[in-house]
PDB file of C-alpha atoms in Angstrom:
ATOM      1  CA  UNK A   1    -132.851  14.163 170.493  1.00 68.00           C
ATOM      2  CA  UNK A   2    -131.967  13.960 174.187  1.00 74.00           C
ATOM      3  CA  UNK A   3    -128.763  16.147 175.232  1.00 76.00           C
ATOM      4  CA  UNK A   4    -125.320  14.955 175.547  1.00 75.00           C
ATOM      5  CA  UNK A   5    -125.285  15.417 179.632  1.00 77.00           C
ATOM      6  CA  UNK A   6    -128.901  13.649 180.137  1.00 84.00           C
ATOM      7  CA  UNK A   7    -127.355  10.878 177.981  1.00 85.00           C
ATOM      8  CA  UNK A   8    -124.180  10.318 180.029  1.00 85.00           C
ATOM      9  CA  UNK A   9    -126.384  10.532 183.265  1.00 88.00           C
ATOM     10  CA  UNK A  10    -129.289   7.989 181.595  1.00 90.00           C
ATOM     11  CA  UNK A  11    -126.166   5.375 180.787  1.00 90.00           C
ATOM     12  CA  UNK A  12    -124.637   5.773 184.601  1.00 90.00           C
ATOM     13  CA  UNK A  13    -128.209   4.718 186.192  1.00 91.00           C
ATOM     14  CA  UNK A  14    -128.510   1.838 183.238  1.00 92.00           C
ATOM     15  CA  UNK A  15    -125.318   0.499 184.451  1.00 93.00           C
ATOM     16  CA  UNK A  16    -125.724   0.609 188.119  1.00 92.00           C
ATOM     17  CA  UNK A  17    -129.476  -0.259 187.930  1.00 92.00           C
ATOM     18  CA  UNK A  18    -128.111  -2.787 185.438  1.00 93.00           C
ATOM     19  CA  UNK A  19    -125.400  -4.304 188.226  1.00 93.00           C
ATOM     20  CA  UNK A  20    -127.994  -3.543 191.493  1.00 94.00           C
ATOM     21  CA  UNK A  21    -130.742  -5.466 190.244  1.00 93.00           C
ATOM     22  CA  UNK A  22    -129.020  -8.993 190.553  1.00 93.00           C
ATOM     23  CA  UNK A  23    -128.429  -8.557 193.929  1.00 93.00           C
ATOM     24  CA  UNK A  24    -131.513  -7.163 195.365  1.00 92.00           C
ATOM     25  CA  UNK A  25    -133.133  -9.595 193.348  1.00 92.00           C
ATOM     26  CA  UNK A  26    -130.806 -12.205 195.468  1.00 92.00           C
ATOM     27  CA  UNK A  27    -131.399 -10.233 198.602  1.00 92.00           C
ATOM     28  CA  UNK A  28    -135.383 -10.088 198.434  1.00 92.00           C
ATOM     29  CA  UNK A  29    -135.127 -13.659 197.213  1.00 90.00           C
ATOM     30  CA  UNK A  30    -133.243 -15.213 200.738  1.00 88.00           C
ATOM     31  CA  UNK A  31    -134.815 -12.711 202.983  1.00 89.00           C
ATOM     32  CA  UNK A  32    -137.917 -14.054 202.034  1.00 89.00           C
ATOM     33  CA  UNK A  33    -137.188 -17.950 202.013  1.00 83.00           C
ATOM     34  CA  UNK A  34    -138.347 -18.354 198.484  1.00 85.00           C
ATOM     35  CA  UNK A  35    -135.028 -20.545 197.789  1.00 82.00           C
ATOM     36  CA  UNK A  36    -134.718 -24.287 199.439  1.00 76.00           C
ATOM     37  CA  UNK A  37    -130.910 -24.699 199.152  1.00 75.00           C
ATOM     38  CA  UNK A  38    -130.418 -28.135 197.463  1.00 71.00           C
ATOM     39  CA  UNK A  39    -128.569 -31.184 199.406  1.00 72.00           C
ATOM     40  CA  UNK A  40    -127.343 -33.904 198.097  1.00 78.00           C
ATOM     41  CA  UNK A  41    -126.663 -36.453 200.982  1.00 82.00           C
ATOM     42  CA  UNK A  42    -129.599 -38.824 201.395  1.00 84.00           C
ATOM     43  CA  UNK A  43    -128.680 -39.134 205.538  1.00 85.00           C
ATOM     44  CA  UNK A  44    -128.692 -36.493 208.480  1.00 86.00           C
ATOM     45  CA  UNK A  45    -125.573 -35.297 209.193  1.00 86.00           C
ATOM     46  CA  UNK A  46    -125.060 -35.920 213.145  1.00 85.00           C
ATOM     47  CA  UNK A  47    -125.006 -32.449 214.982  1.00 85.00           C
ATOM     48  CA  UNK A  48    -123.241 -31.902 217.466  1.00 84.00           C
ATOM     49  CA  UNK A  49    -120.548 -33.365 217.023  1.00 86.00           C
ATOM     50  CA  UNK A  50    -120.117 -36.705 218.720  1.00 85.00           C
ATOM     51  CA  UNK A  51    -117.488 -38.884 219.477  1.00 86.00           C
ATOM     52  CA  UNK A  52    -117.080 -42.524 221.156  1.00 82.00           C
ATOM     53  CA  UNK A  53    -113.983 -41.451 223.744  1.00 83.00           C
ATOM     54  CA  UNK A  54    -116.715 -38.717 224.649  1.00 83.00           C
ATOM     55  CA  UNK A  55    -118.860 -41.194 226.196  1.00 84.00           C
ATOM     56  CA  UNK A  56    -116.381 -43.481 227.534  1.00 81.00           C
ATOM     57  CA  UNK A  57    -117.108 -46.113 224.786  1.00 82.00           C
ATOM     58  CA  UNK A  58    -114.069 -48.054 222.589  1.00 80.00           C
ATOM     59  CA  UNK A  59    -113.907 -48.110 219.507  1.00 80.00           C
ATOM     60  CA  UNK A  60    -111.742 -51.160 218.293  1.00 83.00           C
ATOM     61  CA  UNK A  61    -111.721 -49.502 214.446  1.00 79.00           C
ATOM     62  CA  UNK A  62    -110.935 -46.112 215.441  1.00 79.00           C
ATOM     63  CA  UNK A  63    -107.374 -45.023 213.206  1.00 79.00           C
ATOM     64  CA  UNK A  64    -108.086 -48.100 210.945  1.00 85.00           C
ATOM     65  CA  UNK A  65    -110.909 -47.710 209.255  1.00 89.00           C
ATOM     66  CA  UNK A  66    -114.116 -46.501 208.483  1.00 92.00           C
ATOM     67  CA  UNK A  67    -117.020 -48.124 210.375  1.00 91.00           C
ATOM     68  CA  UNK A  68    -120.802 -48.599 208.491  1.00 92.00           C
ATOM     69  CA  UNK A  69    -122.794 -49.293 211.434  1.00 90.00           C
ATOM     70  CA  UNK A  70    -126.241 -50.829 212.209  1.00 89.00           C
ATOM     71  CA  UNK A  71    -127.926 -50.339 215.550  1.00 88.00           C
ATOM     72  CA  UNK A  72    -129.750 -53.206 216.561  1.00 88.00           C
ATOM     73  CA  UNK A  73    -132.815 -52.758 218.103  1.00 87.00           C
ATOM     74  CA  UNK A  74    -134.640 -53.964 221.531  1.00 85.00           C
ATOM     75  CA  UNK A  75    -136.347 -56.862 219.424  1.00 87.00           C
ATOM     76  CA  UNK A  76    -134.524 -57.821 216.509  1.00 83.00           C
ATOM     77  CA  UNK A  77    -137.758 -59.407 213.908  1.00 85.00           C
ATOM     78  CA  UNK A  78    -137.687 -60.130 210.128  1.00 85.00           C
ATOM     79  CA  UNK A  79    -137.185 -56.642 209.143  1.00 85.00           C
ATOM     80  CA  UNK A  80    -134.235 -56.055 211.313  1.00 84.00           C
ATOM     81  CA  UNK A  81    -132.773 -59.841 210.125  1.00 86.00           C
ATOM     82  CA  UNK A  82    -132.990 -58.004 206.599  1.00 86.00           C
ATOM     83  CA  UNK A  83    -131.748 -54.760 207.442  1.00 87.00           C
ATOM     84  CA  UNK A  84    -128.538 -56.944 208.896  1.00 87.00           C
ATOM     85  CA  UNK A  85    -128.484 -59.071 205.717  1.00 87.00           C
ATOM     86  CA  UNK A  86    -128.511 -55.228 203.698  1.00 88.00           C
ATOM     87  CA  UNK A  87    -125.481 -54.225 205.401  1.00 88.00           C
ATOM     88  CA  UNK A  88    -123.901 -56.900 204.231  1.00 88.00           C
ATOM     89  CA  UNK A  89    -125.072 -56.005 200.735  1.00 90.00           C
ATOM     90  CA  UNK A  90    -124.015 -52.507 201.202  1.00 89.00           C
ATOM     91  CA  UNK A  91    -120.681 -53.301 201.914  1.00 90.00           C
ATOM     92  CA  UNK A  92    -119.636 -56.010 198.899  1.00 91.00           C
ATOM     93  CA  UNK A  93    -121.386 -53.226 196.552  1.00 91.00           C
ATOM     94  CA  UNK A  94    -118.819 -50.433 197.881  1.00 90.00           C
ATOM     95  CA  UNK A  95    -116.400 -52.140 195.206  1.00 89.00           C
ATOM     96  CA  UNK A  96    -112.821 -50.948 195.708  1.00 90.00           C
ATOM     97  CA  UNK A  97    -113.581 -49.116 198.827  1.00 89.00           C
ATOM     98  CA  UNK A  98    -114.401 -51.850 200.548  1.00 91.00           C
ATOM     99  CA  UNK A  99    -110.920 -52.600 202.167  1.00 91.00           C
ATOM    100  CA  UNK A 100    -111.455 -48.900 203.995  1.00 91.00           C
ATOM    101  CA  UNK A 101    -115.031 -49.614 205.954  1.00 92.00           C
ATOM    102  CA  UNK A 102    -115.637 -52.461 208.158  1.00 91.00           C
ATOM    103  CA  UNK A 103    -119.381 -52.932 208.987  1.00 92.00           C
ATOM    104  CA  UNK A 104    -120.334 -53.580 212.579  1.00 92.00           C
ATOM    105  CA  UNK A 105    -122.870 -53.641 215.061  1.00 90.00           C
ATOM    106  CA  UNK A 106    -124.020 -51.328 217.574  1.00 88.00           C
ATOM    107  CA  UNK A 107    -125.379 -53.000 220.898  1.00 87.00           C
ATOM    108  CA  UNK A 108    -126.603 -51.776 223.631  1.00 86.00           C
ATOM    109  CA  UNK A 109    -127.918 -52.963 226.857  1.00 86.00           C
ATOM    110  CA  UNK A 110    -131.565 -52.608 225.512  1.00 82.00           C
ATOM    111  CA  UNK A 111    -130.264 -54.218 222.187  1.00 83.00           C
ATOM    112  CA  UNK A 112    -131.652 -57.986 221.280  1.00 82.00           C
ATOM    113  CA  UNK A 113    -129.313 -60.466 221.600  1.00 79.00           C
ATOM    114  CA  UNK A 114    -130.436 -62.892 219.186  1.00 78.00           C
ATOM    115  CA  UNK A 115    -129.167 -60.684 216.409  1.00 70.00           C
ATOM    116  CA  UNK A 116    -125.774 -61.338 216.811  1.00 73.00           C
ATOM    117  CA  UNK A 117    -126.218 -65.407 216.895  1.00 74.00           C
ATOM    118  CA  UNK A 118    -126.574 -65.649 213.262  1.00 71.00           C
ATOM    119  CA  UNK A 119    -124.442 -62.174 212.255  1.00 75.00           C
ATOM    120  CA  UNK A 120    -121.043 -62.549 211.052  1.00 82.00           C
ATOM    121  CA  UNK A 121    -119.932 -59.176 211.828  1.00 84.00           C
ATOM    122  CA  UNK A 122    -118.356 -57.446 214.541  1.00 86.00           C
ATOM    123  CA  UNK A 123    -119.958 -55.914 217.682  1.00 86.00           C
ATOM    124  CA  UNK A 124    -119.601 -52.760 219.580  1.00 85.00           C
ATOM    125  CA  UNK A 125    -121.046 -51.989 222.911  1.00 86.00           C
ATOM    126  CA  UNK A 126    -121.817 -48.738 223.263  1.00 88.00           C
ATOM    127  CA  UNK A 127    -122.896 -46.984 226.784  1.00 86.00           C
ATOM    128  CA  UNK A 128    -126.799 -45.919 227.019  1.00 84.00           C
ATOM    129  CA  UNK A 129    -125.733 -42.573 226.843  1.00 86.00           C
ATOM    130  CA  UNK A 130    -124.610 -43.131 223.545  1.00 86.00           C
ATOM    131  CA  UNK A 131    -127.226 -45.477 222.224  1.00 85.00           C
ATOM    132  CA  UNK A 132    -129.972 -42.108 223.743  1.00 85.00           C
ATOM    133  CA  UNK A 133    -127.769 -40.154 220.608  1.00 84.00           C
ATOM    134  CA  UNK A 134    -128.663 -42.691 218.116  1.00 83.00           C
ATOM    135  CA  UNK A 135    -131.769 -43.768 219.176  1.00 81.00           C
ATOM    136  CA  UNK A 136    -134.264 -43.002 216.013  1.00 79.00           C
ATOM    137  CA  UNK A 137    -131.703 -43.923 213.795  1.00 84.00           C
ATOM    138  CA  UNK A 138    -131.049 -47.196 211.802  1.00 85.00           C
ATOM    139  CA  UNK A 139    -127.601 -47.082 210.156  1.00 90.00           C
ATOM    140  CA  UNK A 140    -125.089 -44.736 211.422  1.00 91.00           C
ATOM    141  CA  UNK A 141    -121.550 -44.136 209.208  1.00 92.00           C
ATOM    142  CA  UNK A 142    -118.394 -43.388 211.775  1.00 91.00           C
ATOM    143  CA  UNK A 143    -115.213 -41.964 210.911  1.00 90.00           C
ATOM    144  CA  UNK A 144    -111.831 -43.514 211.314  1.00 90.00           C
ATOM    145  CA  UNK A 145    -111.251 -40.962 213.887  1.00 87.00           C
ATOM    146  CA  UNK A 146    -114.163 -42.358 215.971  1.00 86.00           C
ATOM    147  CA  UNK A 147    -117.128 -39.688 215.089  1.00 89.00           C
ATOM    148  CA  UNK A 148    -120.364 -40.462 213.654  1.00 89.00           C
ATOM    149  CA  UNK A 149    -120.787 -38.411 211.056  1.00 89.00           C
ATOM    150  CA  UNK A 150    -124.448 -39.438 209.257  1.00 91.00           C
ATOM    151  CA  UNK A 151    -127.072 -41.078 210.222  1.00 89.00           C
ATOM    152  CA  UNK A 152    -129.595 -43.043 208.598  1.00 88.00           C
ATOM    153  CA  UNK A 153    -133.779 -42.407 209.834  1.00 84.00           C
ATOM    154  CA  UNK A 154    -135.761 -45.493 210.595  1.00 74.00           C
ATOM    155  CA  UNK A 155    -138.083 -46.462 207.699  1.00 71.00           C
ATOM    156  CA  UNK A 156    -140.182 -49.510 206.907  1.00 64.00           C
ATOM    157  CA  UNK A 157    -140.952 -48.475 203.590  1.00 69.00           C
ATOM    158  CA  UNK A 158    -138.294 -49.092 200.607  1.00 75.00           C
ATOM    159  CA  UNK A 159    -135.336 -50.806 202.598  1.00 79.00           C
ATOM    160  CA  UNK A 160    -133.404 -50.791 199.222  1.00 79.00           C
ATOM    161  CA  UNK A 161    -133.435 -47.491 198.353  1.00 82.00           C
ATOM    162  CA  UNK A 162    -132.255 -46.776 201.915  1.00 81.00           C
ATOM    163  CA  UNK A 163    -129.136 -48.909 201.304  1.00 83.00           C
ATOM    164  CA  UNK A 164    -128.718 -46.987 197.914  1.00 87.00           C
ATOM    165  CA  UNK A 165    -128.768 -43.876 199.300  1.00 87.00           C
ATOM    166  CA  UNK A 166    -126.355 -44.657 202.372  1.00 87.00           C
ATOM    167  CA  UNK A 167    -124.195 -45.991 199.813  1.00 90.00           C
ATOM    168  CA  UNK A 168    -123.536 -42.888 197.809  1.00 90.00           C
ATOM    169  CA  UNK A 169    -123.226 -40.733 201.061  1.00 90.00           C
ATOM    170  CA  UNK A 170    -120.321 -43.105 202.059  1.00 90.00           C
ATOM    171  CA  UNK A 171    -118.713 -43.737 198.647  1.00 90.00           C
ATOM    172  CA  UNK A 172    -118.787 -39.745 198.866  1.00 90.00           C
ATOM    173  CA  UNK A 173    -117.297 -39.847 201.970  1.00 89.00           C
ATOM    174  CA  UNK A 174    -114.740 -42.133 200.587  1.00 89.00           C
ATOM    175  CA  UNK A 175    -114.173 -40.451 197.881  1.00 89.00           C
ATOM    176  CA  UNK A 176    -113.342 -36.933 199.339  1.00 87.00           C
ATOM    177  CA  UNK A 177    -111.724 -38.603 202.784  1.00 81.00           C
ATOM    178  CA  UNK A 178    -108.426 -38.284 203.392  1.00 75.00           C
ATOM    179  CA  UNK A 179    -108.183 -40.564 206.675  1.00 72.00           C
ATOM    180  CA  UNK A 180    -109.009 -44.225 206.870  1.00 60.00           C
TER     181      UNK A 180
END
């Protein structure tokens, strides 16, 4: 039979053992990187934070509306005639939040040409400054208050589940936004 003093002390170090463990189990756990945080965007948010006005560049759309942009490359082939022809797609599929984004095109100096000859959507020219920022990236989503926010990798491989993914990020986006 253990004694009535041994027992009090056995239940204190229960309980705190009992409450302790949880968190140096959490502690050991971070500290030693066994945890990969879950995300659930499917783009790269854009970090630092960059703006059009901060490279001298207007932004016709900027306090109207959202912007789901495509940055045409220096040759513009098949693939990029179908990436064009996707953003199209994109935007009919955003359903009733497609009165809030207006889908454009990025051009640069180094930007083909022949792209916008056959595109029905709107064009902005952006400084090479600017086009350096997004340079490695295929679709880029910008605010109503003239910041890209995510950006899009380019890929070759499944062009479709590209456009899914963009459009959850934005209908997110959307969905949470209080602007535009």
């Amino acid at each position: 039979m253990i004694h009535p003093i041994y027992r009090g002390r056995i239940i204190l170090v229960g309980l705190v053992v009992l409450f302790a463990l949880p968190a140096i189990a959490a502690k050991v756990i971070l500290s030693q990187h066994w945890y990969q945080s879950g995300v659930t965007n499917k783009g790269e948010l854009i970090e630092p934070t960059l703006y059009f006005s901060s490279f001298g560049d207007e932004n016709p759309y900027q306090s109207q509306s959202w912007q789901l942009a495509y940055v045409v490359p220096a040759e513009c082939d098949a693939l990029c005639e179908q990436r064009i022809h996707l953003l199209a797609q994109s935007h009919l599929a955003l359903g009733k939040y497609q009165q809030r984004v207006t889908p454009v095109l990025l051009i640069s100096e180094a930007s083909d040409q022949t792209a916008l000859q056959q595109s029905q959507f709107s064009t902005l020219n952006i400084s090479s400054q600017l086009a350096d920022k997004v340079k490695g990236f295929e679709y880029v989503i910008v605010d109503p208050l003239g910041q890209l926010v995510m950006g899009y990798q380019l890929s070759s491989d499944d062009l479709v589940e590209q456009s899914k993914g963009l459009l959850a990020d934005l209908r997110k986006l959307l969905k949470l936004s209080r602007v535009g």
